[in-house]
Coordinates of N, CA and C in Angstrom, one line a residue:
M710 N -30.5 212.1 36.1 CA -29.8 210.3 35.9 C -29.0 210.8 37.0
A711 N -28.8 211.9 36.8 CA -27.2 211.9 38.0 C -27.5 212.6 39.7
E712 N -28.8 212.5 39.7 CA -29.2 212.7 41.1 C -28.7 210.8 41.3
G713 N -29.8 210.3 40.7 CA -29.4 208.1 41.2 C -28.4 208.0 40.6
E714 N -27.6 208.5 39.9 CA -26.4 207.8 39.7 C -25.8 208.2 41.2
D715 N -25.2 209.4 41.9 CA -25.2 209.4 43.5 C -25.9 209.4 44.4
E716 N -26.9 208.9 44.2 CA -27.8 207.6 45.3 C -26.8 206.3 45.1
D717 N -27.0 206.0 43.8 CA -26.6 204.4 43.3 C -24.7 204.7 44.3
Y718 N -23.8 205.5 43.9 CA -22.9 206.0 44.1 C -23.2 205.9 45.6
M719 N -23.7 206.9 46.8 CA -23.6 206.6 48.0 C -24.1 205.2 49.0
G720 N -25.0 204.2 48.4 CA -25.4 203.0 48.6 C -24.4 202.3 48.5
D721 N -23.8 202.6 47.8 CA -22.8 201.1 47.8 C -21.3 201.5 49.0
L722 N -22.2 200.7 50.1 CA -21.0 201.2 50.7 C -19.9 200.6 51.4
S723 N -20.1 199.2 50.0 CA -19.2 198.2 50.3 C -17.5 198.5 50.0
Q724 N -17.9 200.0 48.6 CA -16.6 200.3 48.1 C -15.6 201.0 49.0
F725 N -16.1 201.7 50.4 CA -15.2 202.5 51.0 C -14.3 201.4 51.7
L726 N -14.6 199.3 52.1 CA -13.9 198.7 52.7 C -13.1 198.8 52.3
P727 N -12.0 198.3 52.7 CA -10.4 198.0 51.8 C -10.9 195.6 51.6
P728 N -10.1 195.9 50.0 CA -10.8 194.6 49.8 C -9.7 193.7 51.0
E729 N -8.7 193.4 51.3 CA -8.6 192.7 51.9 C -8.5 192.4 53.5
A730 N -9.5 192.9 53.7 CA -9.1 193.2 55.8 C -10.1 191.8 56.2
S731 N -11.5 191.0 55.1 CA -11.7 190.2 55.6 C -10.4 189.1 55.6
V732 N -10.3 188.6 54.8 CA -9.2 187.6 54.2 C -8.4 186.9 55.0
P733 N -6.7 188.2 56.1 CA -6.3 187.4 57.4 C -6.9 186.7 57.9
S734 N -8.0 187.0 58.2 CA -8.7 186.0 59.0 C -9.7 184.9 59.2
K735 N -10.5 185.1 57.7 CA -10.1 183.5 57.7 C -9.0 182.7 57.8
K736 N -7.9 182.9 57.3 CA -6.7 182.8 57.5 C -6.2 182.6 58.7
V737 N -5.7 182.7 59.5 CA -5.7 183.0 61.1 C -6.5 181.7 61.8
S738 N -7.7 182.1 61.4 CA -9.3 180.8 61.9 C -8.0 179.5 61.4
N739 N -8.7 179.1 60.6 CA -8.8 178.1 59.5 C -6.6 177.1 59.8
S740 N -5.6 178.5 60.3 CA -4.4 178.0 60.2 C -4.2 177.0 61.9
K741 N -5.2 177.7 63.0 CA -5.5 177.4 64.3 C -5.8 175.7 64.6
P742 N -6.3 175.3 63.6 CA -7.4 174.0 63.9 C -5.7 172.5 63.4
V743 N -6.0 173.4 62.0 CA -4.4 172.8 61.3 C -3.4 172.4 62.0
V744 N -2.9 173.0 62.4 CA -1.4 173.2 64.2 C -2.2 172.1 65.0
S745 N -2.9 172.2 65.4 CA -3.2 171.0 66.4 C -4.0 169.9 66.6
N746 N -4.9 169.7 64.8 CA -4.7 167.9 64.8 C -3.5 167.8 64.8
S747 N -2.6 168.3 63.1 CA -1.5 167.9 62.9 C -0.5 167.5 64.5
T748 N -0.6 167.4 65.6 CA 0.2 167.2 67.0 C -0.3 166.2 67.6
N749 N -1.1 166.3 67.8 CA -2.4 165.2 68.1 C -2.7 164.1 67.9
K750 N -2.9 164.1 67.0 CA -3.1 162.8 65.8 C -1.1 161.6 65.9
R751 N -1.2 160.5 66.1 CA -0.7 159.2 66.4 C 0.2 158.6 65.3
K752 N 0.6 158.3 64.1 CA 0.6 158.1 62.5 C 0.7 156.9 63.5
P753 N 0.2 155.9 62.4 CA -0.8 154.7 62.6 C 0.8 153.8 62.0
L754 N 0.8 152.7 62.3 CA 1.6 151.0 62.0 C 2.1 151.0 60.4
S755 N 2.3 150.5 59.9 CA 2.5 149.8 58.5 C 2.5 148.7 59.0
W756 N 1.7 148.3 57.6 CA 1.6 147.3 57.5 C 2.5 146.3 58.0
Q757 N 3.9 146.8 57.5 CA 5.3 145.6 57.5 C 5.3 145.3 59.8
E758 N 4.7 146.4 59.9 CA 4.8 146.8 61.8 C 4.2 146.0 62.1
Q759 N 2.8 145.9 61.6 CA 1.1 145.8 62.3 C 1.4 143.7 61.4
R760 N 2.2 143.0 60.5 CA 2.3 142.2 60.5 C 3.3 141.4 61.3
K761 N 4.6 142.7 60.9 CA 5.2 141.8 63.0 C 4.7 141.4 64.0
L762 N 4.1 142.1 64.4 CA 3.8 142.4 65.8 C 2.3 140.9 65.8
K763 N 1.5 140.9 65.1 CA 0.3 139.6 65.3 C 1.5 138.1 64.5
R764 N 2.4 138.4 63.8 CA 3.6 137.0 63.8 C 4.0 137.1 65.5
Q765 N 4.9 137.4 66.3 CA 4.9 137.7 67.4 C 4.1 137.3 68.4
Q766 N 2.5 137.7 68.1 CA 2.0 136.9 69.5 C 1.3 136.2 68.9
K767 N 1.7 135.3 68.2 CA 1.2 134.2 67.5 C 1.8 133.4 67.8
Q768 N 3.1 133.8 67.3 CA 4.3 132.6 67.8 C 4.8 132.4 69.3
V769 N 4.1 133.4 70.1 CA 3.4 133.3 72.0 C 2.4 132.3 72.8
E770 N 1.7 132.5 71.3 CA 0.4 131.6 71.5 C 0.8 130.5 71.5
E771 N 1.5 129.9 71.0 CA 1.8 128.8 69.8 C 3.0 127.6 71.4
D772 N 3.5 128.7 71.3 CA 5.5 128.7 72.7 C 4.1 128.2 74.4
Q773 N 2.7 129.0 74.8 CA 2.4 128.4 75.6 C 1.4 127.5 75.0
Q774 N 0.7 126.8 74.0 CA 0.3 126.2 73.3 C 0.8 125.0 74.1
T775 N 2.1 125.2 74.0 CA 3.2 123.5 73.2 C 4.0 122.6 75.1
L776 N 3.5 123.7 75.9 CA 5.0 123.8 76.7 C 2.7 123.5 78.4
S777 N 1.5 123.7 77.0 CA 0.3 123.8 78.3 C 0.5 121.8 77.6
N778 N 0.8 121.5 76.7 CA 1.0 120.8 75.8 C 2.2 119.2 76.6
L779 N 3.2 119.6 76.7 CA 3.3 118.7 77.6 C 3.2 118.5 79.3
E780 N 2.7 118.7 80.1 CA 2.4 118.7 80.9 C 1.6 117.7 81.0
S781 N 1.1 117.7 79.5 CA -0.3 116.3 80.0 C 0.6 114.6 79.7
A782 N 0.4 113.8 80.5 CA 0.8 113.0 80.6 C 0.5 112.5 78.0
I783 N 1.3 110.9 78.0 CA 0.5 110.8 77.0 C -0.7 110.0 76.9
P784 N -2.1 110.1 75.7 CA -2.9 109.4 76.7 C -2.4 107.6 75.9
Q785 N -3.5 107.2 76.3 CA -2.6 106.1 75.8 C -4.0 104.9 75.0
S786 N -4.4 106.2 73.9 CA -5.1 105.9 73.0 C -4.3 106.6 71.9
N787 N -3.1 107.3 73.2 CA -2.2 107.0 71.1 C -1.3 106.5 70.9
I788 N -1.4 106.4 69.5 CA -0.8 105.0 68.3 C 0.9 104.3 68.3
G789 N 1.6 105.5 69.3 CA 3.3 104.8 70.3 C 2.9 104.3 71.0
F790 N 1.8 104.8 71.7 CA 1.8 104.0 73.4 C 1.6 103.1 73.7
K791 N 0.3 102.9 72.8 CA 0.3 100.9 72.3 C 1.3 100.3 72.1
M792 N 2.8 100.9 71.0 CA 3.2 99.7 70.3 C 4.0 99.9 71.2
L793 N 4.4 100.5 72.4 CA 5.1 100.5 73.8 C 4.7 99.6 75.0
K794 N 2.9 99.7 74.6 CA 3.0 99.1 75.3 C 2.3 97.1 75.5
Q795 N 2.7 97.3 73.9 CA 3.0 95.9 72.6 C 3.7 94.7 74.0
M796 N 5.3 95.4 73.8 CA 6.5 95.7 74.5 C 7.0 95.3 75.2
G797 N 6.1 95.9 75.9 CA 6.2 94.7 77.5 C 6.6 96.7 78.8
Y798 N 6.3 97.6 77.4 CA 6.3 99.0 79.0 C 5.1 98.7 79.5
T799 N 5.6 99.4 80.7 CA 4.7 99.7 82.0 C 4.3 100.4 81.9
P800 N 3.5 101.7 82.1 CA 3.7 103.5 82.4 C 4.4 103.4 83.8
G801 N 5.0 104.4 84.2 CA 6.0 104.5 85.2 C 7.5 104.2 84.8
S802 N 7.3 103.4 83.9 CA 9.2 102.0 84.5 C 9.5 103.3 82.8
T803 N 11.3 102.7 83.2 CA 12.4 103.2 82.6 C 12.0 102.6 80.0
L804 N 12.6 102.7 79.8 CA 12.3 101.6 79.0 C 13.4 101.2 78.6
G805 N 14.5 99.9 78.0 CA 14.9 99.1 77.9 C 14.6 97.9 78.9
K806 N 15.5 96.5 79.2 CA 14.8 95.6 80.0 C 15.9 96.2 80.2
D807 N 16.9 95.9 80.6 CA 17.8 96.1 81.8 C 17.6 97.1 82.8
G808 N 16.7 97.6 82.8 CA 15.9 99.7 83.8 C 17.0 100.7 83.0
S809 N 18.3 100.7 82.3 CA 18.9 101.7 82.5 C 18.4 102.7 81.2
G810 N 17.1 103.2 80.7 CA 16.5 103.2 79.8 C 16.0 104.8 80.4
R811 N 15.5 104.8 79.9 CA 15.1 107.1 79.6 C 13.2 107.0 80.7
A812 N 13.5 107.6 82.3 CA 11.6 106.8 82.6 C 10.9 108.9 82.1
E813 N 12.1 109.2 81.8 CA 10.8 111.1 81.4 C 11.7 110.8 79.8
P814 N 10.0 111.3 78.5 CA 10.9 112.2 78.0 C 12.3 113.0 77.7
V815 N 12.4 113.2 76.9 CA 13.4 114.4 76.3 C 13.2 115.6 76.0
A816 N 13.4 116.7 77.0 CA 12.9 117.4 77.7 C 13.3 118.6 76.3
L817 N 12.1 119.4 76.1 CA 11.7 120.3 74.4 C 12.8 121.6 75.0
E818 N 13.5 122.7 73.8 CA 13.5 123.7 73.9 C 12.7 123.8 73.2
I819 N 12.1 125.2 73.3 CA 11.9 126.1 72.3 C 12.9 127.5 71.7
R820 N 13.8 127.1 70.0 CA 13.6 127.9 69.7 C 13.6 129.0 68.3
R821 N 13.4 129.8 68.5 CA 13.2 131.1 67.7 C 14.2 131.4 66.8
G822 N 14.6 130.9 67.2 CA 16.3 132.1 66.0 C 16.6 131.2 65.0
R823 N 17.5 131.4 64.2 CA 17.6 131.1 62.4 C 19.1 130.0 63.0
A824 N 19.2 129.9 64.2 CA 20.9 129.3 64.1 C 20.7 127.7 64.4
G825 N 21.7 127.1 63.8 CA 21.6 126.3 63.9 C 21.2 124.9 64.7
L826 N 21.2 123.6 65.6 CA 20.9 123.3 66.7 C 22.3 123.3 67.3
G827 N 23.0 122.7 67.5 CA 23.8 122.6 68.3 C 24.7 124.2 68.5
K828 N 24.2 125.2 68.0 CA 24.4 127.2 68.3 C 23.3 127.2 69.5
E829 N 23.6 128.4 70.3 CA 23.0 128.5 71.5 C 22.4 129.9 71.4
D830 N 20.6 129.5 71.6 CA 20.1 130.9 71.7 C 21.2 131.6 72.0
S831 N 21.2 133.5 71.6 CA 22.4 134.6 71.8 C 21.6 134.8 72.7
R832 N 20.2 135.0 73.5 CA 20.3 135.6 74.8 C 20.0 134.8 75.6
L833 N 19.7 133.8 75.6 CA 20.0 132.1 76.8 C 21.9 133.0 76.9
E834 N 22.9 132.5 75.7 CA 24.3 132.9 75.9 C 24.5 133.8 76.6
K835 N 24.3 134.7 76.7 CA 24.4 136.1 76.2 C 23.7 136.1 78.4
A836 N 22.3 134.9 78.6 CA 21.8 135.1 80.2 C 23.7 134.8 81.1
R837 N 24.0 133.6 80.6 CA 24.3 132.3 80.5 C 25.9 132.7 81.1
K838 N 26.5 133.9 79.9 CA 27.8 134.6 80.9 C 28.2 134.8 81.6
E839 N 26.5 136.0 81.7 CA 25.8 137.0 83.2 C 26.5 136.6 84.2
I840 N 26.0 135.0 84.6 CA 26.1 134.4 85.7 C 27.0 133.2 86.1
E841 N 27.8 132.8 85.0 CA 29.1 133.0 85.1 C 29.5 133.5 85.8
K842 N 29.3 134.5 84.9 CA 30.8 136.4 85.7 C 30.6 136.4 86.7
L843 N 28.7 136.1 87.4 CA 28.8 137.5 88.5 C 29.1 135.7 90.3
E844 N 28.9 134.2 89.1 CA 30.0 134.1 89.7 C 30.9 133.3 90.1
S845 N 32.1 134.0 89.6 CA 33.6 133.8 88.9 C 33.7 134.7 90.3
E846 N 32.8 136.6 90.2 CA 33.6 136.9 90.6 C 33.0 136.7 92.4
K847 N 32.3 136.4 92.5 CA 31.4 136.1 93.9 C 32.7 134.8 94.4
M848 N 33.6 133.8 93.2 CA 34.5 132.6 93.8 C 35.8 134.3 94.4
K849 N 36.2 134.8 93.4 CA 36.8 135.9 94.2 C 36.4 136.1 95.4
E850 N 36.0 137.1 95.1 CA 35.6 137.0 96.6 C 36.2 136.9 98.2
K851 N 35.0 135.6 97.5 CA 35.7 134.4 98.6 C 37.4 133.9 98.8
E852 N 38.1 133.6 97.9 CA 39.2 133.8 98.2 C 39.9 135.3 99.3
L853 N 39.3 136.3 98.2 CA 40.6 137.4 99.1 C 39.8 137.7 100.2
L854 N 38.3 136.9 101.1 CA 38.2 136.9 102.4 C 38.7 135.9 103.3
V855 N 38.7 135.3 102.7 CA 40.0 133.8 104.0 C 40.5 134.1 103.6
E856 N 41.0 134.4 102.9 CA 42.7 134.9 103.0 C 43.4 135.6 103.7
F857 N 42.2 137.0 103.3 CA 42.2 137.4 104.3 C 42.6 137.7 106.3
E858 N 40.7 136.7 106.0 CA 41.3 135.8 107.7 C 42.4 135.3 108.3
H859 N 43.3 135.1 107.2 CA 44.5 134.1 107.1 C 45.2 134.6 107.2
R860 N 45.6 135.5 107.1 CA 46.8 136.5 107.2 C 45.7 137.2 108.5
Q861 N 45.3 137.7 108.7 CA 44.9 138.5 109.9 C 45.3 137.4 111.5
K862 N 45.0 135.8 110.8 CA 45.0 134.6 112.1 C 46.9 134.8 112.3
E863 N 47.0 134.6 111.5 CA 48.8 134.6 111.8 C 48.9 135.6 112.1
R864 N 49.3 136.5 111.8 CA 49.6 138.0 112.5 C 49.2 138.0 113.9
W865 N 47.7 137.9 114.0 CA 48.0 137.8 115.0 C 48.5 136.6 116.0
K866 N 48.4 135.4 115.7 CA 49.6 134.7 116.3 C 51.2 134.3 116.3
G867 N 51.5 134.9 115.7 CA 53.2 135.7 116.2 C 53.0 137.0 116.9
R868 N 51.9 137.9 117.0 CA 52.4 139.3 117.9 C 52.4 137.9 119.3
R869 N 51.3 136.4 119.7 CA 51.2 136.0 120.5 C 52.2 135.4 121.3
I870 N 52.8 134.6 120.1 CA 54.7 133.9 120.3 C 55.3 135.1 120.8
V871 N 55.4 136.0 120.7 CA 56.3 137.3 120.1 C 56.6 137.4 122.6
V872 N 54.4 137.4 122.6 CA 54.3 138.3 123.6 C 54.3 137.1 125.0
N873 N 54.2 136.2 124.3 CA 54.5 134.6 125.2 C 56.1 134.5 125.3
F874 N 56.8 134.5 125.3 CA 57.8 134.4 124.9 C 58.8 135.7 125.8
H875 N 59.0 137.0 126.4 CA 59.3 138.4 126.8 C 58.9 137.6 128.0
K876 N 57.3 137.4 128.1 CA 56.8 136.6 129.4 C 57.6 135.0 129.8
A877 N 57.7 134.5 129.2 CA 58.7 133.4 130.0 C 59.8 133.5 130.2
E878 N 60.9 134.3 129.5 CA 62.1 134.7 129.2 C 61.8 135.9 130.7
A879 N 60.9 137.0 131.0 CA 61.1 137.1 132.5 C 61.1 136.5 133.9
V880 N 59.8 135.5 133.5 CA 59.7 133.8 134.7 C 61.3 133.2 134.7
L881 N 61.9 133.3 133.8 CA 63.3 132.1 133.6 C 64.5 133.4 134.0
A882 N 64.3 135.4 134.0 CA 65.3 135.5 134.4 C 65.0 135.2 136.3
Q883 N 63.8 135.9 136.8 CA 63.8 135.8 137.8 C 63.5 133.8 138.2
L884 N 63.4 133.3 138.2 CA 64.1 132.3 138.8 C 65.9 131.6 138.3
E885 N 66.4 131.6 137.8 CA 67.8 132.2 137.5 C 68.7 132.9 138.3
N886 N 67.2 133.8 139.4 CA 68.0 135.4 139.8 C 69.0 136.9 139.4
R887 N 68.6 136.4 138.1 CA 68.5 137.7 137.1 C 68.1 138.8 137.7
E888 N 68.6 139.9 136.4 CA 68.3 141.3 136.0 C 67.1 141.0 135.8
V889 N 65.8 141.4 136.9 CA 64.4 141.2 135.7 C 64.2 142.6 135.1
V890 N 63.4 142.6 134.2 CA 63.5 143.7 133.3 C 61.4 144.4 133.9
E891 N 62.0 145.9 134.9 CA 60.6 146.1 135.2 C 59.4 146.0 134.5
E892 N 58.1 146.1 134.7 CA 57.3 145.7 133.8 C 56.6 147.0 133.3
D893 N 56.7 148.1 134.2 CA 56.4 149.5 133.5 C 56.9 149.0 131.7
K894 N 58.0 149.5 132.2 CA 58.6 148.9 130.3 C 58.7 147.9 130.0
E895 N 58.4 146.6 130.2 CA 56.8 146.1 129.5 C 55.5 146.1 128.8
E896 N 56.1 146.8 129.5 CA 54.0 147.1 129.1 C 54.0 148.1 127.4
E897 N 54.4 148.9 127.6 CA 55.8 150.2 126.8 C 56.2 149.9 125.6
E898 N 56.8 148.6 126.3 CA 58.0 148.2 124.5 C 56.5 146.5 123.7
G899 N 55.3 146.4 125.2 CA 54.4 146.5 123.7 C 53.2 146.7 123.3
E900 N 53.4 147.9 123.6 CA 52.2 149.1 123.4 C 53.0 149.7 121.8
K901 N 53.9 149.2 121.8 CA 55.5 150.1 121.6 C 55.8 149.4 119.2
E902 N 55.0 147.1 119.7 CA 55.2 146.4 119.1 C 53.9 146.1 118.0
E903 N 53.0 147.7 117.7 CA 52.5 146.8 117.0 C 52.5 147.2 116.0
E904 N 53.0 149.6 116.3 CA 53.6 150.9 115.5 C 55.7 149.8 114.5
E905 N 56.0 148.8 115.7 CA 57.7 149.3 115.3 C 57.6 147.1 114.5
E906 N 58.8 147.6 114.0 CA 58.6 146.0 112.9 C 58.6 144.7 114.1
E907 N 58.3 143.4 113.9 CA 57.9 142.9 114.2 C 59.2 141.7 114.6
E908 N 59.5 141.8 116.3 CA 61.0 140.7 116.4 C 60.4 139.5 115.4
I909 N 61.3 139.2 114.8 CA 61.7 137.6 114.4 C 61.8 136.7 115.8
I910 N 60.3 135.9 115.6 CA 60.2 134.6 116.8 C 59.8 133.5 116.6
T911 N 60.2 132.6 116.1 CA 59.8 131.2 116.3 C 58.4 130.0 116.7
E912 N 57.4 129.7 116.5 CA 56.9 129.4 117.3 C 58.0 128.5 118.6
E913 N 59.0 127.9 117.1 CA 60.1 126.6 118.5 C 60.6 127.5 119.5
D914 N 61.6 129.1 119.7 CA 62.1 129.8 119.7 C 61.0 129.5 121.4
L915 N 59.2 129.3 121.3 CA 59.1 129.5 122.8 C 58.6 127.9 122.9
L916 N 58.7 127.6 122.6 CA 58.1 126.0 123.1 C 59.1 125.6 123.7
K917 N 61.1 126.3 123.2 CA 62.0 126.2 123.9 C 61.7 126.3 124.9
I918 N 61.6 127.6 125.4 CA 62.5 128.3 126.3 C 60.5 126.7 127.6
L919 N 59.6 127.9 127.2 CA 58.8 126.4 127.7 C 59.0 125.6 129.0
M920 N 59.5 124.8 128.2 CA 59.9 123.1 128.7 C 60.9 123.6 128.6
K921 N 62.1 124.2 129.6 CA 63.2 125.0 129.8 C 62.2 125.2 131.4
L922 N 61.7 126.1 131.5 CA 60.1 126.5 132.5 C 59.5 125.1 133.4
R923 N 59.4 124.5 132.4 CA 58.6 123.1 133.1 C 60.1 121.6 133.3
D924 N 60.7 121.7 132.2 CA 61.9 120.8 132.5 C 62.2 120.7 134.2
E925 N 62.6 121.7 134.3 CA 63.9 122.3 135.0 C 63.7 123.2 136.2
Y926 N 62.1 123.7 136.5 CA 61.9 124.5 137.3 C 60.1 124.8 137.6
H927 N 59.8 123.2 137.0 CA 58.4 123.4 137.3 C 57.5 123.6 137.4
Y928 N 57.1 124.4 135.9 CA 56.9 126.0 136.1 C 55.7 126.1 135.2
C929 N 54.4 126.6 134.5 CA 53.5 126.5 133.6 C 53.5 128.0 133.0
L930 N 53.7 128.8 132.8 CA 53.5 130.1 132.0 C 52.4 130.5 132.1
F931 N 50.9 128.7 131.5 CA 49.8 129.3 131.3 C 49.0 129.7 132.4
C932 N 49.5 128.8 133.4 CA 48.9 128.0 134.8 C 49.4 129.0 135.7
G933 N 50.6 129.8 135.4 CA 50.8 130.8 136.5 C 50.7 130.3 137.9
C934 N 52.1 129.2 136.7 CA 52.1 128.6 138.8 C 52.9 127.9 139.0
R935 N 54.2 127.9 140.0 CA 54.8 126.6 140.2 C 54.9 125.3 141.0
Y936 N 54.8 124.4 140.5 CA 54.6 123.0 141.0 C 55.2 122.2 141.4
E937 N 54.8 121.2 142.4 CA 55.9 121.0 143.6 C 56.7 119.8 142.4
S938 N 56.1 118.9 142.3 CA 57.4 117.7 141.9 C 56.5 118.0 139.7
L939 N 57.4 117.1 138.9 CA 57.1 117.3 137.5 C 56.0 116.6 137.3
E940 N 55.7 115.7 138.0 CA 54.3 114.9 138.0 C 53.2 115.4 138.4
A941 N 53.5 116.4 139.2 CA 51.7 117.1 139.9 C 51.6 118.1 138.0
L942 N 52.7 118.3 137.9 CA 53.0 119.1 137.3 C 51.8 118.5 135.5
V943 N 52.5 117.4 135.1 CA 52.3 116.4 134.1 C 50.0 116.7 134.0
D944 N 50.3 115.8 136.1 CA 49.1 116.0 136.4 C 48.3 117.0 136.7
N945 N 48.2 117.8 136.8 CA 46.7 119.1 136.6 C 47.0 119.8 135.3
C946 N 48.0 120.4 135.2 CA 48.5 121.0 133.5 C 48.2 120.5 132.6
P947 N 47.6 120.8 131.4 CA 46.5 120.8 130.5 C 47.2 120.7 129.2
G948 N 47.6 121.5 129.4 CA 49.2 121.6 127.7 C 50.4 122.1 128.5
I949 N 50.8 122.2 126.4 CA 51.9 123.1 127.3 C 51.7 124.3 126.9
M950 N 51.2 124.5 125.4 CA 50.9 125.9 124.7 C 49.8 126.6 125.5
E951 N 49.7 127.7 124.5 CA 48.7 128.3 125.6 C 47.3 127.6 125.0
E952 N 47.2 127.8 123.7 CA 45.6 126.2 123.0 C 45.3 126.1 124.0
D953 N 46.4 124.5 124.2 CA 44.7 124.0 125.3 C 45.3 124.2 127.0
H954 N 44.9 125.3 127.0 CA 44.2 126.4 128.3 C 43.2 126.9 127.8

């Protein structure tokens, strides 16, 4: 019996194996696919979300069907069309005896919001306000551009008046045998006009000196010549001011 017991004891090798050696491997192998499956799965829609989605799709289909029906004319078999025809209505004409009625039916506006008839749809109201804002900005830009161009023209005109006044003054000095300012000095002063403050000379001042040249010396500053007589000046000169030449 002792020998049999020794053989049985040595034959049972499972006793030498650690009792928890095989357990962790099963847990690790089972844990990996569980994590990957949980990350790959997409959360299904709830019944409330599914119901809302179906309702929205149904509304879109109804709106499309309504708009397509509006494009087709009312058939002559319609009871309302028959009643209008009995009262003298002809297809294509306006309603009423004097022809001042409507020729087209009242336009239909599909409203899905819960606001009243007098209240504009929030989406349409938002879009309308954005359009009005863009239009107002464009109008302001146009006004600023026109104002800038006007200021530039007035500034250029003022400079031309000053330059022409000094030219006419120099010509008048020569005709009157007065001391004439050198041309080089005039050019230097003309270049400094943009940097320095402009001299206050009005269009009326320029007109006076131009008329003096024409009446007393028959000279036109913009023609650049002196005529034999006042009649020759009037016949050949296109005008008094620079814009006339």
